[in-house]
mmCIF file of C-alpha atoms in Angstrom:
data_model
loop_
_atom_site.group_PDB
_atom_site.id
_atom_site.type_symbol
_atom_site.label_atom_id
_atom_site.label_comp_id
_atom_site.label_asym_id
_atom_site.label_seq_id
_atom_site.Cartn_x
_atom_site.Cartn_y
_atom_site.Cartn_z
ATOM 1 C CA UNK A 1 -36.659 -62.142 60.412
ATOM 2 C CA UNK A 2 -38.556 -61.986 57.358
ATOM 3 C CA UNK A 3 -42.403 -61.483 58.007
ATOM 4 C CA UNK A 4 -44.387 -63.141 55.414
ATOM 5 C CA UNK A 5 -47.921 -61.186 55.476
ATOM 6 C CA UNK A 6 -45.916 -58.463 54.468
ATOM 7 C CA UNK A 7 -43.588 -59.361 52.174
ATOM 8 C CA UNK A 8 -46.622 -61.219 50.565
ATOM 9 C CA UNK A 9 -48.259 -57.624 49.580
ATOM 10 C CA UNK A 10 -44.525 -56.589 49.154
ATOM 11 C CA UNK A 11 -43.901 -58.737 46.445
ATOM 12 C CA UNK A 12 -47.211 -58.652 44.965
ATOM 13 C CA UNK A 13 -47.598 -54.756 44.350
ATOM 14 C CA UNK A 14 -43.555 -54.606 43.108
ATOM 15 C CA UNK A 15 -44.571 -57.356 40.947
ATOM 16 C CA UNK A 16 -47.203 -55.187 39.620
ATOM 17 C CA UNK A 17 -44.989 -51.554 39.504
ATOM 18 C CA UNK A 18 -41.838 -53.728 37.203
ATOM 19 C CA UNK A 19 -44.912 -55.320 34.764
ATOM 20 C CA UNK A 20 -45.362 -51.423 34.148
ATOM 21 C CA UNK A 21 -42.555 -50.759 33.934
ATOM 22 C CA UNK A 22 -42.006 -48.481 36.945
ATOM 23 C CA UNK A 23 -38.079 -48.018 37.161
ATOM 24 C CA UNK A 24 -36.719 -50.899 39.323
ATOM 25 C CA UNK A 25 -35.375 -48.497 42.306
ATOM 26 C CA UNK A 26 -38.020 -46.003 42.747
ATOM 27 C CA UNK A 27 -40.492 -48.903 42.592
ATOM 28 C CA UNK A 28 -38.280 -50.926 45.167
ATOM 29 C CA UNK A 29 -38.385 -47.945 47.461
ATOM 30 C CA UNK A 30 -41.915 -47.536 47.113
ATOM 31 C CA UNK A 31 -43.063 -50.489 48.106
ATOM 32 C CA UNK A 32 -40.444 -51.085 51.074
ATOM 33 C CA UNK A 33 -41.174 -47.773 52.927
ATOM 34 C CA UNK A 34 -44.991 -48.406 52.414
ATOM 35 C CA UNK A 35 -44.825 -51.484 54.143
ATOM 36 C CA UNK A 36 -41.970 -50.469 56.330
ATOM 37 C CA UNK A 37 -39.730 -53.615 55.108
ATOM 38 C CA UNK A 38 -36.544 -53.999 57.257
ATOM 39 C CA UNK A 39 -33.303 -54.370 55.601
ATOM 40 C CA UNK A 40 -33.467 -58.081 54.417
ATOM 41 C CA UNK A 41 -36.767 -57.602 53.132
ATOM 42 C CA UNK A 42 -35.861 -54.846 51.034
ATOM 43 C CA UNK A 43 -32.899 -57.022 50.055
ATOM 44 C CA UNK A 44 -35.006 -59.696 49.292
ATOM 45 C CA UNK A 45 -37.087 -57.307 46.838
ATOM 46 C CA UNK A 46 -33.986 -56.034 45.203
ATOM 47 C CA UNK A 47 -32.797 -59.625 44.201
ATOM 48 C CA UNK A 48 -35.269 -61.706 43.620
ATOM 49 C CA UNK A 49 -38.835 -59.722 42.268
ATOM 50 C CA UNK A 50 -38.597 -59.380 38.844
ATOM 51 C CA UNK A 51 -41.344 -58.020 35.822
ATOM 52 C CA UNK A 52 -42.455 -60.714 33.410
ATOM 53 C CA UNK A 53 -40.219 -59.397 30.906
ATOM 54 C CA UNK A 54 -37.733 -59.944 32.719
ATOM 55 C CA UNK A 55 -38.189 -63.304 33.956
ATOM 56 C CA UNK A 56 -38.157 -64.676 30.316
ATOM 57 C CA UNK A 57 -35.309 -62.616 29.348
ATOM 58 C CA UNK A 58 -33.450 -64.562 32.071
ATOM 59 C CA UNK A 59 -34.569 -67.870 31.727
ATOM 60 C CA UNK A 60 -33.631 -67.780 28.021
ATOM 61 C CA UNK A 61 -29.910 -67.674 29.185
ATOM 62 C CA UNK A 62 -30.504 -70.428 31.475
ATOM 63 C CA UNK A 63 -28.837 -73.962 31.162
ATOM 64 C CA UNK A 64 -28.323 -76.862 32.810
ATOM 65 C CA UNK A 65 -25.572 -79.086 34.155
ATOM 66 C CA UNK A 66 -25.674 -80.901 30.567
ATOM 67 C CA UNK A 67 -25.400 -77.738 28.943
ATOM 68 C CA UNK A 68 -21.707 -76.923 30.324
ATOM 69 C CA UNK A 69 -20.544 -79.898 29.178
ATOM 70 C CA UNK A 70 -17.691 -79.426 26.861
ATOM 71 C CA UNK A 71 -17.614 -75.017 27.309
ATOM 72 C CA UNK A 72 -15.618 -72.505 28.656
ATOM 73 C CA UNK A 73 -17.230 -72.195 32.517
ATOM 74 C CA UNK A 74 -16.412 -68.491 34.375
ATOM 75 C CA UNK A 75 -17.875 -68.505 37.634
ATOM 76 C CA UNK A 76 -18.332 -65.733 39.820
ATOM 77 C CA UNK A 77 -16.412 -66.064 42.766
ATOM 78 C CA UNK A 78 -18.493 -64.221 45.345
ATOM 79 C CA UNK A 79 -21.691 -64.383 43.989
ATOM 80 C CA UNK A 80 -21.197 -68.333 43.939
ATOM 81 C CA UNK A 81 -19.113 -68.752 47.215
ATOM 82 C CA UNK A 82 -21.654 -66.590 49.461
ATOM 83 C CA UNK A 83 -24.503 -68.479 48.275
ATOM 84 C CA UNK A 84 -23.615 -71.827 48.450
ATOM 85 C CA UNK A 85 -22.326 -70.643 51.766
ATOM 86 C CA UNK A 86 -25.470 -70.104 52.490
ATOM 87 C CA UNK A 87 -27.262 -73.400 51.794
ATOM 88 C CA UNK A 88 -24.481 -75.338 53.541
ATOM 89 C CA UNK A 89 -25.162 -73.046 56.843
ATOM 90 C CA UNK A 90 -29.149 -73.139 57.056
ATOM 91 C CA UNK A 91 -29.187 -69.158 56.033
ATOM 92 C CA UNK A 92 -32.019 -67.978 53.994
ATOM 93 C CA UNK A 93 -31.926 -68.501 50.537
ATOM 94 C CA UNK A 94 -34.731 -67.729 47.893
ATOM 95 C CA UNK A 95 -36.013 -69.446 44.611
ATOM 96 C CA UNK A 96 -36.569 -66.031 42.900
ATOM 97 C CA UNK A 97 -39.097 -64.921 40.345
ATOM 98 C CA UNK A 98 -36.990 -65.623 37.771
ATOM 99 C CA UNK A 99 -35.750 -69.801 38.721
ATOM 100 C CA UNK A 100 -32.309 -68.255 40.375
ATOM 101 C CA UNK A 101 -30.720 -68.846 43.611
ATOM 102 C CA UNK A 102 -30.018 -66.098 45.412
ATOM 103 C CA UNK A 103 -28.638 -65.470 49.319
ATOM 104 C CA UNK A 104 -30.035 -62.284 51.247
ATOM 105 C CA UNK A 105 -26.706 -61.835 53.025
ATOM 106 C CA UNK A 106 -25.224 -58.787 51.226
ATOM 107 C CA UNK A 107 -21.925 -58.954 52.401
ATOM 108 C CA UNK A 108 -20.029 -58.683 49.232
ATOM 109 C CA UNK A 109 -17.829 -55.752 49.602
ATOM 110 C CA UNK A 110 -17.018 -57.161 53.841
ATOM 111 C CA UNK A 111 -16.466 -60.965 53.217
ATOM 112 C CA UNK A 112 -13.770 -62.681 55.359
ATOM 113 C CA UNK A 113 -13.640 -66.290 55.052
ATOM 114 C CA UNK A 114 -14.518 -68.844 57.757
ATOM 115 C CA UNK A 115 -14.877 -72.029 58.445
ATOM 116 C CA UNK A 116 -17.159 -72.817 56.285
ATOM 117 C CA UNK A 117 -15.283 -71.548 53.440
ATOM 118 C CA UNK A 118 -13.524 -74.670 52.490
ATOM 119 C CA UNK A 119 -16.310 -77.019 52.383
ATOM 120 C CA UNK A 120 -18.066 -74.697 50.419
ATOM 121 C CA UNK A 121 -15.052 -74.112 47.748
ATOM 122 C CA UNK A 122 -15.521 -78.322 47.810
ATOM 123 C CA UNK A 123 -18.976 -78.532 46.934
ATOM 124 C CA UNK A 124 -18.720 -76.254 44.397
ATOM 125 C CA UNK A 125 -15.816 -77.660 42.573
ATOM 126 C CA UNK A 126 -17.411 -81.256 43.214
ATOM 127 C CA UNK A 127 -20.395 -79.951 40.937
ATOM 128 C CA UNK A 128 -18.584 -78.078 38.538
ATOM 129 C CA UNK A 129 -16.193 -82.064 37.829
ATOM 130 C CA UNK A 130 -19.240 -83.454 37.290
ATOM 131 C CA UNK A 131 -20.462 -80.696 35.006
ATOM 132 C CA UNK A 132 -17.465 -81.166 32.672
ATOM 133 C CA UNK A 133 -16.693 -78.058 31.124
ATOM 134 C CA UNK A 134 -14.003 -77.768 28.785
ATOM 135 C CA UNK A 135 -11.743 -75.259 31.228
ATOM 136 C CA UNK A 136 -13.366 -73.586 34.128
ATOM 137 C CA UNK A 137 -11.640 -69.811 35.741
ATOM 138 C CA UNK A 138 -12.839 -68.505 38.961
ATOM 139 C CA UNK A 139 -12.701 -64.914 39.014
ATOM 140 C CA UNK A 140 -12.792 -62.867 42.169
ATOM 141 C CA UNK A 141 -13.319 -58.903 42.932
ATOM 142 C CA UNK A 142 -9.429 -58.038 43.470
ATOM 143 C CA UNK A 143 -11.145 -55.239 44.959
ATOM 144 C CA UNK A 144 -12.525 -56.797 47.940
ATOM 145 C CA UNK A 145 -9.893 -58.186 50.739
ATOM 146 C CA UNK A 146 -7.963 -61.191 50.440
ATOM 147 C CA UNK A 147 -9.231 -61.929 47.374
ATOM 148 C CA UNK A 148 -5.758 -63.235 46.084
ATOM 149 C CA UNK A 149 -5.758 -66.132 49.231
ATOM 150 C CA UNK A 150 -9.578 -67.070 48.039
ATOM 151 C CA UNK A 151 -8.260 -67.546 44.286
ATOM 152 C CA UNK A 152 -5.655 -69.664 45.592
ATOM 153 C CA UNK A 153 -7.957 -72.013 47.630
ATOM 154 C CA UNK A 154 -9.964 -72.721 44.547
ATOM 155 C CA UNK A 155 -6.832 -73.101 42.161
ATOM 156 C CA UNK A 156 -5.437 -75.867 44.571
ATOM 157 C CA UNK A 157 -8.642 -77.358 44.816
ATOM 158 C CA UNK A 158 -9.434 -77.231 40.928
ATOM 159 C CA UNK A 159 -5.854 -78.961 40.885
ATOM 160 C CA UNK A 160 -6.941 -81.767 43.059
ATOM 161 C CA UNK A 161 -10.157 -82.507 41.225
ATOM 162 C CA UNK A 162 -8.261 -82.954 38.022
ATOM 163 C CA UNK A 163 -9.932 -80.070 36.429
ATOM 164 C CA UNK A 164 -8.210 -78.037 33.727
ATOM 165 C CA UNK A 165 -8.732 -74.177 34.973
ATOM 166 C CA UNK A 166 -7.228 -71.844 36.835
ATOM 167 C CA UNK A 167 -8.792 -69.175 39.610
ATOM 168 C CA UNK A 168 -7.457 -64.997 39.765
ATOM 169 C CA UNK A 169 -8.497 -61.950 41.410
ATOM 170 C CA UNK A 170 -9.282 -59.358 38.671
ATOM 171 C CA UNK A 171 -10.941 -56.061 38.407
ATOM 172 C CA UNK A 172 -14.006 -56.030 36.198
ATOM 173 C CA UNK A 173 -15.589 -59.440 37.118
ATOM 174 C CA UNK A 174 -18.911 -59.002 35.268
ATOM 175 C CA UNK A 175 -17.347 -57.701 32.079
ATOM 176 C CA UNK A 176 -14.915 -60.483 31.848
ATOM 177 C CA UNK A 177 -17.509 -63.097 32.938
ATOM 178 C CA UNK A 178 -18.983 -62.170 29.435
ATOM 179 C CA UNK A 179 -16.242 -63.455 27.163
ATOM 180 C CA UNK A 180 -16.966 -67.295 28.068
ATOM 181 C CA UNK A 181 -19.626 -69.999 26.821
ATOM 182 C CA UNK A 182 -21.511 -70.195 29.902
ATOM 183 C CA UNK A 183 -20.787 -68.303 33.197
ATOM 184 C CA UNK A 184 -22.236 -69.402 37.017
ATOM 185 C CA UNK A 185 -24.115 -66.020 38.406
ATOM 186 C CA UNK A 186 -27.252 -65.058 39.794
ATOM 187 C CA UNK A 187 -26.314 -61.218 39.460
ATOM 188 C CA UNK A 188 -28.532 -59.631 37.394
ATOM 189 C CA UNK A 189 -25.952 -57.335 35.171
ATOM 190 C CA UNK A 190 -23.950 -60.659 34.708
ATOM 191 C CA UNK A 191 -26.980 -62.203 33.744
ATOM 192 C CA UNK A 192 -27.810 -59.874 31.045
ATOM 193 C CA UNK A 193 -24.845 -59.502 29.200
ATOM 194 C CA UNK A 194 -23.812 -62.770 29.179
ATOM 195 C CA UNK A 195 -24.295 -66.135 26.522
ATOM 196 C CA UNK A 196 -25.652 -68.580 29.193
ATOM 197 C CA UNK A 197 -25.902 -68.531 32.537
ATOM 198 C CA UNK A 198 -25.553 -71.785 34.512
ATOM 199 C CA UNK A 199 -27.953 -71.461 38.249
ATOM 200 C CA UNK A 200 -24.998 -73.616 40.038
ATOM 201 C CA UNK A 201 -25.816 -73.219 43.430
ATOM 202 C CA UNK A 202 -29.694 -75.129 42.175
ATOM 203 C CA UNK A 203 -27.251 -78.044 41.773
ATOM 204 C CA UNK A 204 -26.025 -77.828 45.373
ATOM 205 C CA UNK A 205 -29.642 -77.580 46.638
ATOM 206 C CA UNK A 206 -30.864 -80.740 44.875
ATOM 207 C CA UNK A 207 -28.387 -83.080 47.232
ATOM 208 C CA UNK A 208 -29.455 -81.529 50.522
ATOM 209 C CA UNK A 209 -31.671 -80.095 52.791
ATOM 210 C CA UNK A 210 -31.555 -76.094 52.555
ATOM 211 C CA UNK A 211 -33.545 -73.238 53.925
ATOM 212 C CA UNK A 212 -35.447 -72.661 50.942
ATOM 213 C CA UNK A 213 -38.081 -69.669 50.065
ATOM 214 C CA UNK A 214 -39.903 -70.277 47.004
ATOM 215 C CA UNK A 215 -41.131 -67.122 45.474
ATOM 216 C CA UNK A 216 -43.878 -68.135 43.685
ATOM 217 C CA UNK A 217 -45.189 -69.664 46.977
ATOM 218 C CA UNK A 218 -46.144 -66.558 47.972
ATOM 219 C CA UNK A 219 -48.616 -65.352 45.279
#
C-alpha cells in the first residue's frame, strides 16, 4: 500500500537531490530511510523519479505509434510483458517523471507465467500489427526460467497476426535491444543507449481502464 503524504515529500526532496546531481542510489536511499518508505515505495522511487536532465534526455528518444511505422521494432520481453500484465490485472502502474510506463512489481528475475499471460502476449502483439513495423523480434532474458516457452508463445502469436518477426531467448537483452530502429522499454539503461524508444504499454492504457498513478499529480 503506497501512502501518498509520504511519498509526496518522497518524491519531492529526490526530485530535488537528482536536479543536483546527488548520485541516483545514495540519494534513493536517503530519502527512503528518512521517510521510512516500504519496499514498493522505494521501488517506486527507483523507477520512476528522475532529475530534469534526465527527463529530456528521455523524452528525446521517445516516439510514437506513427513513428514505428516501417522500422526494425525489438521489444523487451519482460519489461513489456510484466507491465502490460499489470494494466490488464488492476496492479499499480505509474506515469513516471519522465512520460514512461512503468509496473512496481519487481519480479523480473522470479516470473512464472499465468493466466494472464496469454491475453497479455495478445494485446501486445495486437498493438504492435497496428504499429506496422518493418520486422519486429521479441527478446527474452535466457537467463530467467522458461524463457524459451515465453519466446515461443509470442513467435506463434506473431505468426497468427501476420507479422514478419520472430521471438528468442538471448543473453544480453539491453545490448542487443540497441542494434534496432526503435526498441519498446521503459528500462532506463535500454533507454539510454538506444535510437528511439517506443512507451508501448501507453498504447495499451489508452483503450482501457487501468490503475494509473500520475507522477506529476503529486507535486
Amino acid at each position: 500500500m503506497i501512502r501518498i503524504s509520504s511519498l509526496k515529500k518522497a518524491v519531492r526532496d529526490l526530485r530535488y537531490l537528482l536536479n543536483h546531481e546527488y548520485p541516483r542510489e545514495s540519494a534513493v536511499n536517503f530519502v527512503s530511510n528518512h521517510y521510512r518508505m516500504h519496499l514498493e515505495e522505494r521501488h517506486l522511487l527507483v523507477r520512476c523519479v528522475f532529475s530534469k536532465a534526465e527527463i529530456n534526455a528521455h523524452q528525446r528518444k521517445a516516439v510514437e505509434a506513427a513513428g514505428v511505422k516501417g522500422k526494425r521494432l525489438g521489444v523487451d520481453g519482460y519489461n513489456i510483458l510484466i507491465t502490460t500484465e499489470s494494466i490488464l490485472t488492476g496492479k499499480q502502474v505509474i506515469l513516471c517523471d519522465d512520460g514512461y510506463i512503468r509496473d512496481l512489481r519487481a519480479i523480473f528475475g522470479k516470473y512464472r507465467s499465468g493466466p494472464d499471460t496469454a491475453r497479455a502476449i495478445k494485446a501486445i502483439v495486437k498493438v504492435v500489427v497496428k504499429s506496422a513495423p518493418k520486422e519486429t523480434l521479441v527478446l527474452f532474458d535466457k537467463q530467467v526460467g522458461h524463457s524459451g516457452e515465453l519466446a515461443s508463445d509470442f513467435r506463434e502469436r506473431l505468426r497468427l497476426s501476420g507479422l514478419k518477426g520472430d521471438s528468442f531467448a538471448v543473453g544480453g537483452v539491453d545490448m542487443k535491444l540497441r542494434e534496432f530502429d526503435v526498441a519498446a522499454s521503459s528500462d532506463r539503461a535500454v533507454i539510454e543507449k538506444s535510437k528511439a524508444i517506443w512507451n508501448l504499454p501507453a498504447e495499451i492504457v489508452r483503450t482501457r481502464k487501468a490503475n494509473l498513478m500520475d507522477l506529476k499529480n503529486l507535486k
